[in-house]
JSON list of C-alpha atoms in Angstrom, two decimals:
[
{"chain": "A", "resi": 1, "resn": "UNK", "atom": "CA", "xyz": [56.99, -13.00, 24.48]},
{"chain": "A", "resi": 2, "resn": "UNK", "atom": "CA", "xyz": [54.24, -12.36, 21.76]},
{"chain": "A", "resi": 3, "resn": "UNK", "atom": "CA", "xyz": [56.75, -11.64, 19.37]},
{"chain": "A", "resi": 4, "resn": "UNK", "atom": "CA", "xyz": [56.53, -12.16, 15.82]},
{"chain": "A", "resi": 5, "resn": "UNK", "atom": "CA", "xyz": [58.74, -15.22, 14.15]},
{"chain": "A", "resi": 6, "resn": "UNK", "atom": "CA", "xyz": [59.50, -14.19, 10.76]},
{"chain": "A", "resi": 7, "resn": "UNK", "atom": "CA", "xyz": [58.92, -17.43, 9.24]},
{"chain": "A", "resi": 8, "resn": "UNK", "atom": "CA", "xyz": [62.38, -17.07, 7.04]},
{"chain": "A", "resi": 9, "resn": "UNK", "atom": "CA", "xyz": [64.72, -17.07, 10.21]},
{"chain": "A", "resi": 10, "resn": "UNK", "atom": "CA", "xyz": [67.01, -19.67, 10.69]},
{"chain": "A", "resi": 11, "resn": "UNK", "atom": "CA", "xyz": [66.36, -22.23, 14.03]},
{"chain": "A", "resi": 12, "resn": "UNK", "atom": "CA", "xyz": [69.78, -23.84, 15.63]},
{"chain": "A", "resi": 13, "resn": "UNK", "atom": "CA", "xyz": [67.73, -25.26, 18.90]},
{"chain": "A", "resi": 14, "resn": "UNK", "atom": "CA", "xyz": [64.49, -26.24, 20.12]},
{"chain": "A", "resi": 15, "resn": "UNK", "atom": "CA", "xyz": [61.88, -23.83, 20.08]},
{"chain": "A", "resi": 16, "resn": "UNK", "atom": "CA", "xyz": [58.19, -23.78, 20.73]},
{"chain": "A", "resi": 17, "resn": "UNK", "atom": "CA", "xyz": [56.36, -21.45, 18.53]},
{"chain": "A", "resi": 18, "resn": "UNK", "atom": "CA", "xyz": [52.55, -20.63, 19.40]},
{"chain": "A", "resi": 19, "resn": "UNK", "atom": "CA", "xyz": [49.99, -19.39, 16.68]},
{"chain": "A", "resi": 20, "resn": "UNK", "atom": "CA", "xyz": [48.49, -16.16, 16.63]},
{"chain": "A", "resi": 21, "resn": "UNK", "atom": "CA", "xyz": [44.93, -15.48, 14.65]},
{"chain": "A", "resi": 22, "resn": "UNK", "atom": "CA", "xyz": [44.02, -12.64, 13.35]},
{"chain": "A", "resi": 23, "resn": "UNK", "atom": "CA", "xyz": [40.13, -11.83, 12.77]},
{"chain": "A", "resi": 24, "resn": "UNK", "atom": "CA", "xyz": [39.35, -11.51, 9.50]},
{"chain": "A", "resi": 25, "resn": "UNK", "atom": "CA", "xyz": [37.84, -8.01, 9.02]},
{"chain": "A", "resi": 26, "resn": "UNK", "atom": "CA", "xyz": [34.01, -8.82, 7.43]},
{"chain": "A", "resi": 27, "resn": "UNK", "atom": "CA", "xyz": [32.16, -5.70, 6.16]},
{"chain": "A", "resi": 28, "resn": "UNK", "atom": "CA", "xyz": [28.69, -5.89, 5.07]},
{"chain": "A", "resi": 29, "resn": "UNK", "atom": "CA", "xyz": [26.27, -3.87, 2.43]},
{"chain": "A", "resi": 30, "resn": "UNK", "atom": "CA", "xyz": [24.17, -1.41, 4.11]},
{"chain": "A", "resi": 31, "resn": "UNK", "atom": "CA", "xyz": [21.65, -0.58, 1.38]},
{"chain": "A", "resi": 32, "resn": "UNK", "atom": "CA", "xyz": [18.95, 2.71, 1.82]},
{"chain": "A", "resi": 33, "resn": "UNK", "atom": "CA", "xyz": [15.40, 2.06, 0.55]},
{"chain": "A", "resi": 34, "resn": "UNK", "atom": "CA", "xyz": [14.50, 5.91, 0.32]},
{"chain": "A", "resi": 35, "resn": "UNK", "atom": "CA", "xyz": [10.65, 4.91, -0.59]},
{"chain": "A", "resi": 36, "resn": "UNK", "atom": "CA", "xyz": [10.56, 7.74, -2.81]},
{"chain": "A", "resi": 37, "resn": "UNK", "atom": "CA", "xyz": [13.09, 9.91, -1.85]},
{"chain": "A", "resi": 38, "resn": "UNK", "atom": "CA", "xyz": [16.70, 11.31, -2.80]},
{"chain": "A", "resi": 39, "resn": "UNK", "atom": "CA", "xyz": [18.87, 8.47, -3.58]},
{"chain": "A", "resi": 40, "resn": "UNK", "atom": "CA", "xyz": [21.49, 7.29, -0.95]},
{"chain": "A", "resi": 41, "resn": "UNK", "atom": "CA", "xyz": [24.16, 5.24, -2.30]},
{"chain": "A", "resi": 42, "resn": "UNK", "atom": "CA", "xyz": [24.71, 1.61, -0.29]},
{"chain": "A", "resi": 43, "resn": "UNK", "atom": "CA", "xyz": [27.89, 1.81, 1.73]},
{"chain": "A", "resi": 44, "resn": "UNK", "atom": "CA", "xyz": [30.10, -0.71, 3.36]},
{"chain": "A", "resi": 45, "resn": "UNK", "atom": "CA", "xyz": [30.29, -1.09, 7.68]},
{"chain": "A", "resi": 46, "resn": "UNK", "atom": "CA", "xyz": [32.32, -3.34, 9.36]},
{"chain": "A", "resi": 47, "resn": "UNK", "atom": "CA", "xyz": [30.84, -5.54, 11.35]},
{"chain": "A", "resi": 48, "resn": "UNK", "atom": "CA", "xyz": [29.78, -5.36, 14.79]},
{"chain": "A", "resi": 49, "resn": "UNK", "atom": "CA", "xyz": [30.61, -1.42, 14.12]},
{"chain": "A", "resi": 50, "resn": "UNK", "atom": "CA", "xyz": [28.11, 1.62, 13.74]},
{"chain": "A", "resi": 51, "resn": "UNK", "atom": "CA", "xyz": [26.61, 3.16, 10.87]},
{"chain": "A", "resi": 52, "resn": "UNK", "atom": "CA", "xyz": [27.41, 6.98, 10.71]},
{"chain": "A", "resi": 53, "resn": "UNK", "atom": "CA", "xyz": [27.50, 10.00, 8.60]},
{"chain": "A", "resi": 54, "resn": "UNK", "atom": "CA", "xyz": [24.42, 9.26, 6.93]},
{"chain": "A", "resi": 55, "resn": "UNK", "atom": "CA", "xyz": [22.67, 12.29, 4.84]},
{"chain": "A", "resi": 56, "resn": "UNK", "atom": "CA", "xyz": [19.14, 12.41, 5.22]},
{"chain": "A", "resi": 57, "resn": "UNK", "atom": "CA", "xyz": [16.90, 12.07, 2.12]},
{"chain": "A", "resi": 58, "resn": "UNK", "atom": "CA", "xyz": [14.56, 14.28, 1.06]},
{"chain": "A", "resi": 59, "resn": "UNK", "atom": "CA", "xyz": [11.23, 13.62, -0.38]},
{"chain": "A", "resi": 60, "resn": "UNK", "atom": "CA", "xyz": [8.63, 16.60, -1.63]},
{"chain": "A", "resi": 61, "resn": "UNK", "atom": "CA", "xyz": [5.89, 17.12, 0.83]},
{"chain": "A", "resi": 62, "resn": "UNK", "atom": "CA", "xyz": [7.08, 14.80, 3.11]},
{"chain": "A", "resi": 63, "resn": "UNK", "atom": "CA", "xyz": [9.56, 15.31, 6.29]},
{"chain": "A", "resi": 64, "resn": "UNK", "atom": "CA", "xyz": [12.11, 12.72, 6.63]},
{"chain": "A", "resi": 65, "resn": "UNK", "atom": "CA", "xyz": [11.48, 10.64, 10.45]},
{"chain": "A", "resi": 66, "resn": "UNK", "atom": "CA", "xyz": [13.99, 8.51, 10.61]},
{"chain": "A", "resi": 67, "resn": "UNK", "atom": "CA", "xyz": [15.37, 4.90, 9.36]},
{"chain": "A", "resi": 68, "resn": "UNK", "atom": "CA", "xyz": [13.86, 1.57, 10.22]},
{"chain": "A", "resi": 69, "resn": "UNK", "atom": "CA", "xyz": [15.12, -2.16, 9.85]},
{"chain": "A", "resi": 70, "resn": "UNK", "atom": "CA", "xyz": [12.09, -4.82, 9.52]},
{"chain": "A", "resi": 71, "resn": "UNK", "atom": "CA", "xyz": [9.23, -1.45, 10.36]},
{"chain": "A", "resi": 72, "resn": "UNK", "atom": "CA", "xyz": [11.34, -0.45, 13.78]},
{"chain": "A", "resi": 73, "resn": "UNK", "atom": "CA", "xyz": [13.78, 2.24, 14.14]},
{"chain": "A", "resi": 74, "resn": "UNK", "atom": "CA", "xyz": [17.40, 1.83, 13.81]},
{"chain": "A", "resi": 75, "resn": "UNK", "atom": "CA", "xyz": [19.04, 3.57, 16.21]},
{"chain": "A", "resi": 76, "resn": "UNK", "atom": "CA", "xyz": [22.59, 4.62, 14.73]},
{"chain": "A", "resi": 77, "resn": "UNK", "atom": "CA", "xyz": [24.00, 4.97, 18.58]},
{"chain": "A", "resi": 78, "resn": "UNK", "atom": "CA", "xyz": [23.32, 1.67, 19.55]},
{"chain": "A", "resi": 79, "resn": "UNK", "atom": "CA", "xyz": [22.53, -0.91, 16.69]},
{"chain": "A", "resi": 80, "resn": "UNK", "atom": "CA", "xyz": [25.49, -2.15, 15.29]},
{"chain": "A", "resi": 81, "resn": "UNK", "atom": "CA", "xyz": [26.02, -3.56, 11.93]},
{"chain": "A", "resi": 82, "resn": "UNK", "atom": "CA", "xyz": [26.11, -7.57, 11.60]},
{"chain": "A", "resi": 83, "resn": "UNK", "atom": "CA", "xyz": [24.68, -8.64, 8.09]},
{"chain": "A", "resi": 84, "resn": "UNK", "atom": "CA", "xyz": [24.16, -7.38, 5.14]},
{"chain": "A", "resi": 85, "resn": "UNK", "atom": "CA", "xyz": [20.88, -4.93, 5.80]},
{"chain": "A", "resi": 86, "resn": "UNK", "atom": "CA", "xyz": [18.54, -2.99, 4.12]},
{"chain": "A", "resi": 87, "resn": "UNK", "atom": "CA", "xyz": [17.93, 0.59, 5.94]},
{"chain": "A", "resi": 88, "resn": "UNK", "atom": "CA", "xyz": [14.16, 2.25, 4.75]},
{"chain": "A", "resi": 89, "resn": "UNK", "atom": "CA", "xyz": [12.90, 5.84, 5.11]},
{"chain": "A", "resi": 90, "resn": "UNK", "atom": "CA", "xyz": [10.02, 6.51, 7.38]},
{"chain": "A", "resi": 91, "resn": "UNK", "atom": "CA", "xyz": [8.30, 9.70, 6.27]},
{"chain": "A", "resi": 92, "resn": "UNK", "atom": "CA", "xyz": [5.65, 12.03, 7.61]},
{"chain": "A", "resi": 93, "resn": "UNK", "atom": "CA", "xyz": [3.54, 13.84, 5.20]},
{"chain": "A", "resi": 94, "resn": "UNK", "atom": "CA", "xyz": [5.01, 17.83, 5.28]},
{"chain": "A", "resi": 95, "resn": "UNK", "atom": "CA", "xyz": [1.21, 19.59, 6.14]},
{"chain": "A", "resi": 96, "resn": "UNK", "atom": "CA", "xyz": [3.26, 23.05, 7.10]},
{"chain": "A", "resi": 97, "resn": "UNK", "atom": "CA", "xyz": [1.98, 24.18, 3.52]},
{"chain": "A", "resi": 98, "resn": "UNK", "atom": "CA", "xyz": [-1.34, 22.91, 4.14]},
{"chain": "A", "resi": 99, "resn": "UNK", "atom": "CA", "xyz": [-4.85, 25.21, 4.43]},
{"chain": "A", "resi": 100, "resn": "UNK", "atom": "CA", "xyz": [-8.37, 24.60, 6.42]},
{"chain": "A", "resi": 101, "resn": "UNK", "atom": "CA", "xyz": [-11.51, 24.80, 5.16]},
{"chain": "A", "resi": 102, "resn": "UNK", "atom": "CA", "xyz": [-14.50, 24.98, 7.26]},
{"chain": "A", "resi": 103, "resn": "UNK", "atom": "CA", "xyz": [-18.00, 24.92, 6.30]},
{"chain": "A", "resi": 104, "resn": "UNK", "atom": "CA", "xyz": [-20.04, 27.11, 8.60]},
{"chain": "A", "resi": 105, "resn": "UNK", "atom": "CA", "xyz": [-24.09, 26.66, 9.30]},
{"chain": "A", "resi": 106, "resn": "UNK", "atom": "CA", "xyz": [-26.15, 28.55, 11.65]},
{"chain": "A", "resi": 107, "resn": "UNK", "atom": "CA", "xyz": [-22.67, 29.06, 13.73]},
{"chain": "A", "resi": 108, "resn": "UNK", "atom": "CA", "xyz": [-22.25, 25.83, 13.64]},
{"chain": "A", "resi": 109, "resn": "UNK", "atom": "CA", "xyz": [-18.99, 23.72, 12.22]},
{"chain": "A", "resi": 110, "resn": "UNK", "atom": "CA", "xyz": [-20.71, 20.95, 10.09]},
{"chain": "A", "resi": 111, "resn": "UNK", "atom": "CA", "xyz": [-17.51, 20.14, 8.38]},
{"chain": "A", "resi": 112, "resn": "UNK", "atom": "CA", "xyz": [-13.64, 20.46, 8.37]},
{"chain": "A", "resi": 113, "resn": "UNK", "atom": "CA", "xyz": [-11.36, 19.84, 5.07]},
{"chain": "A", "resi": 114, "resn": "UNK", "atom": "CA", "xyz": [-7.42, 19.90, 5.76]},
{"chain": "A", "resi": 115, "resn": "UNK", "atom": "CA", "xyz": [-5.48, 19.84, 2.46]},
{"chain": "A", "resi": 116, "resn": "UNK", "atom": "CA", "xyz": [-2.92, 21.52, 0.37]},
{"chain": "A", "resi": 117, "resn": "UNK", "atom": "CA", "xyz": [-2.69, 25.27, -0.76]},
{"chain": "A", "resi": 118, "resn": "UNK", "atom": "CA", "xyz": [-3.73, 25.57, -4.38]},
{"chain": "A", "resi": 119, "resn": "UNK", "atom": "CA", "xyz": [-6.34, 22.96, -4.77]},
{"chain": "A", "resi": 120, "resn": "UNK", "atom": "CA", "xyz": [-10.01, 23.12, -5.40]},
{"chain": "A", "resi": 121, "resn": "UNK", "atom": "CA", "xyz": [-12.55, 21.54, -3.16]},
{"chain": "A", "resi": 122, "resn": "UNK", "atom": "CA", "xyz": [-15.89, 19.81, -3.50]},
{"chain": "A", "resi": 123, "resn": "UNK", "atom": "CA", "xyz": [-18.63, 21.06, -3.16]},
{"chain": "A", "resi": 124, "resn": "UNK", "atom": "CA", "xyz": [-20.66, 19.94, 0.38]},
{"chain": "A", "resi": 125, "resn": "UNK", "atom": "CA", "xyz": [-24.25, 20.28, 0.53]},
{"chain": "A", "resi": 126, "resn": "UNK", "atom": "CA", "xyz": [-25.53, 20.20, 4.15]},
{"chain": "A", "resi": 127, "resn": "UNK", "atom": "CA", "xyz": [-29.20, 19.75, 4.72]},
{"chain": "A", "resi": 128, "resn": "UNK", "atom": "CA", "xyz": [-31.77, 21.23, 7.24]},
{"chain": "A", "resi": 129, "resn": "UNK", "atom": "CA", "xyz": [-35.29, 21.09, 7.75]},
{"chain": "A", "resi": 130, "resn": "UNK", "atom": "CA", "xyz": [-37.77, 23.78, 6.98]},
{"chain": "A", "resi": 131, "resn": "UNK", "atom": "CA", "xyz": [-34.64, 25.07, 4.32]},
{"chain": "A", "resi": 132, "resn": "UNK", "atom": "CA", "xyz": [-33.71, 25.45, 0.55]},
{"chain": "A", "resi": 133, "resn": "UNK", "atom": "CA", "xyz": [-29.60, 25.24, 0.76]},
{"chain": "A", "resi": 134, "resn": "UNK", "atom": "CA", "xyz": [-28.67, 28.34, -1.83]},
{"chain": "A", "resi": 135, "resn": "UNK", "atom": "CA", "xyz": [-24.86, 28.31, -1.27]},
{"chain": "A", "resi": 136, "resn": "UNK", "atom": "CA", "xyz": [-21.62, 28.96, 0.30]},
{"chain": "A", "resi": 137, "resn": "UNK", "atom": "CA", "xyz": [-20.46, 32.41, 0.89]},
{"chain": "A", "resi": 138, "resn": "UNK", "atom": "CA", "xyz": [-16.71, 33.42, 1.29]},
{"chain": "A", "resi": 139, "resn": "UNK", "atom": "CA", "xyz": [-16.59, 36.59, 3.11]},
{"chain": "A", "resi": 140, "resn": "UNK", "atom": "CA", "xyz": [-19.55, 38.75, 1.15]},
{"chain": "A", "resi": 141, "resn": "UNK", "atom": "CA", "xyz": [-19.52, 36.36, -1.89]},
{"chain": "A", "resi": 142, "resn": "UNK", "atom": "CA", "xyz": [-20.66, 33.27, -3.24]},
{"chain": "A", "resi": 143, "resn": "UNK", "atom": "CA", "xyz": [-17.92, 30.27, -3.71]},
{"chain": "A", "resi": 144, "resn": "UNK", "atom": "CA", "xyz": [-17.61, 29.58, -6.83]},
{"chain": "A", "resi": 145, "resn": "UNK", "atom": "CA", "xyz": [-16.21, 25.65, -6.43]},
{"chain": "A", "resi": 146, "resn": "UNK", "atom": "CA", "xyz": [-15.45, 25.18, -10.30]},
{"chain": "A", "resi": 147, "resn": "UNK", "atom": "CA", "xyz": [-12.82, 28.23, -10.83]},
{"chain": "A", "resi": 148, "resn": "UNK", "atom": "CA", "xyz": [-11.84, 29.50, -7.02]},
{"chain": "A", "resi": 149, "resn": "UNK", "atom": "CA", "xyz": [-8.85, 27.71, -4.97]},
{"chain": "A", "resi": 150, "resn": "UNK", "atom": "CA", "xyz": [-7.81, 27.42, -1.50]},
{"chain": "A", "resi": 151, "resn": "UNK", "atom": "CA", "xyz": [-4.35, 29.44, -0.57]},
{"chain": "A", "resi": 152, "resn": "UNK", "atom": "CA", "xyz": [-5.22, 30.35, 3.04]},
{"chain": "A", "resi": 153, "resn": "UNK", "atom": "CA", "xyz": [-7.24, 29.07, 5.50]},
{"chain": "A", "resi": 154, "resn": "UNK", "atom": "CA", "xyz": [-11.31, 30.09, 5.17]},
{"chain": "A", "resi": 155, "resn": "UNK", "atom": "CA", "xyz": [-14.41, 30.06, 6.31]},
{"chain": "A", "resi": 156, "resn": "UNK", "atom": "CA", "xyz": [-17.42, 29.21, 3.86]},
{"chain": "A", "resi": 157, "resn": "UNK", "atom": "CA", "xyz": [-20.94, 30.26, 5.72]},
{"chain": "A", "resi": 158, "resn": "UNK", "atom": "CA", "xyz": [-24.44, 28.46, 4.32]},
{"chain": "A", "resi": 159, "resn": "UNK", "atom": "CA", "xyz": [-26.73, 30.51, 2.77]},
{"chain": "A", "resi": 160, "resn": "UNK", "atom": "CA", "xyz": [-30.19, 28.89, 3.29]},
{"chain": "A", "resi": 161, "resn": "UNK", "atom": "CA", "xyz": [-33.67, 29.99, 2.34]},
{"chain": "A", "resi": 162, "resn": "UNK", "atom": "CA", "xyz": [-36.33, 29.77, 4.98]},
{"chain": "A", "resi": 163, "resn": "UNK", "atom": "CA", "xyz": [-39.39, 27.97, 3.46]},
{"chain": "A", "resi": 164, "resn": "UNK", "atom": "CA", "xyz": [-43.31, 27.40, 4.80]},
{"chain": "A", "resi": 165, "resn": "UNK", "atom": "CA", "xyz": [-45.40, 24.43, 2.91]},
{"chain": "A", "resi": 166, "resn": "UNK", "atom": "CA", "xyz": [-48.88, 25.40, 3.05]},
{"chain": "A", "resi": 167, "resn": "UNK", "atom": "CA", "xyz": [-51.51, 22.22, 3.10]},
{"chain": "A", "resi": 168, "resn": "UNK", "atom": "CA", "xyz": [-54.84, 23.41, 2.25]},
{"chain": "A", "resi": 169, "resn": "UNK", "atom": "CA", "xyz": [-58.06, 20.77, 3.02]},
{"chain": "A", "resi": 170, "resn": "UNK", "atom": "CA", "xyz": [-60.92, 21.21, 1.15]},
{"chain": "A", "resi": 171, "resn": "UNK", "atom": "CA", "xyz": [-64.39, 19.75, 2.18]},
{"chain": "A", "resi": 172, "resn": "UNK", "atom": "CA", "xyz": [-66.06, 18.75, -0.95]},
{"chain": "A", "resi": 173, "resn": "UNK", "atom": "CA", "xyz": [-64.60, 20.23, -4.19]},
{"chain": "A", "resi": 174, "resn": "UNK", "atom": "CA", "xyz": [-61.20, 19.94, -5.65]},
{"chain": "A", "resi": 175, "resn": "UNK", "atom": "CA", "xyz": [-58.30, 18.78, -3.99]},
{"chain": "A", "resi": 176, "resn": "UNK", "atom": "CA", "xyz": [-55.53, 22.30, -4.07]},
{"chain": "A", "resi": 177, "resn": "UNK", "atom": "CA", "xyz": [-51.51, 20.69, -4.08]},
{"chain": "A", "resi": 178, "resn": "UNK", "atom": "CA", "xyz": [-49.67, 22.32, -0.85]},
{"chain": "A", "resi": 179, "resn": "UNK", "atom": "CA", "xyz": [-48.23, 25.32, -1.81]},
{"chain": "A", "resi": 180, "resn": "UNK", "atom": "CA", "xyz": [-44.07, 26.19, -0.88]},
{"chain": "A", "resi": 181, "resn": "UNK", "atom": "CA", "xyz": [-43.96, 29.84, 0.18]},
{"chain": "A", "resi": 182, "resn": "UNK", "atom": "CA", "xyz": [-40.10, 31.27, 0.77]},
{"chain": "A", "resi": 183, "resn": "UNK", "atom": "CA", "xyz": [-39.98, 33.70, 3.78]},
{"chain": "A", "resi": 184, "resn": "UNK", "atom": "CA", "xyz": [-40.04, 37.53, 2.58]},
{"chain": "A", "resi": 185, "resn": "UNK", "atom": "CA", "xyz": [-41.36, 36.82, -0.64]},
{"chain": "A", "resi": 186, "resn": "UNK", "atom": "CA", "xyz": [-45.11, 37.70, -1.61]},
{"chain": "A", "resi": 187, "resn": "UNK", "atom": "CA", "xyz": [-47.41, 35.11, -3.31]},
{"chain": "A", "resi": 188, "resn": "UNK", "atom": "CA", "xyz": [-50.63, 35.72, -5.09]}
]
């Protein structure tokens, strides 16, 4: 009849009693390896149940993904707890606060730098034949690399100057060095 014998009740005949088992309940550690982040305290799941209710961390300048067992994603509506299991954060690096920088020559793009509001940046010297590089100009002035930061997106041009080298051959007489003469400028 599935009914329970209290074990203290008397027997006057024959009876045949059948056991009944219970499952032990097992719960398991679920630990969170934040790599970085806000701490998440380890909790306890039964087994073969769910893990749920899970904040996410937080981590500065990064955007929280999502969880992963052994590098692959848990997925909390179908993986199910069954040992004790360590949970760890996959993160994406935040970029939302992030500037350009692009170096301009001759209207062309020669370079691209993708970084963080607030920083300085190096210094690229490009190269080009018949050309002295002078410098980067911002707008209608020079960059000065050494004291000015990025906090929006720009646009550095190249300021070159245009240069001739003048060979001279002498027949007989004294050899004369080439001479470097910068367009617009007047030599004597």
């Amino acid at each position: 009849n599935d009914v329970l014998w209290p074990m203290d009740n008397p027997i006057y005949k024959d009876i045949t009693l059948y056991g009944s088992w219970k499952k032990e309940e097992v719960y398991y550690t679920v630990t969170f390896d934040t790599d970085g982040g806000s701490l998440i305290e380890s909790i306890q799941v039964l087994e073969g149940t769910h893990i749920t209710d899970i904040p996410n961390p937080t981590k500065e300048n990064y955007i929280f993904n999502y969880w992963t067992l052994n590098g692959a994603m848990w997925d909390f509506a179908s993986d199910v707890v069954e040992d004790n299991i360590t949970l760890k954060a996959s993160w994406e690096l935040d970029k939302s606060d992030w500037v350009y920088i692009t170096f301009n020559s001759f209207g062309d793009v020669v370079k691209q730098i993708h970084q963080p509001k607030g920083l300085f940046i190096d210094n690229f010297i490009p190269e080009k034949d018949g050309y002295d590089f002078v410098g980067w100009k911002y707008e209608s002035e020079f960059w000065d690399f050494g004291s000015n930061v990025v906090n929006e997106n720009i646009s550095l041009s190249a300021v070159w100057k245009k240069f001739y080298i003048i060979e001279f051959e002498v027949t007989g007489g004294k050899q004369v060095a080439d001479l470097i003469v910068y367009e617009d400028e007047a030599y004597t």
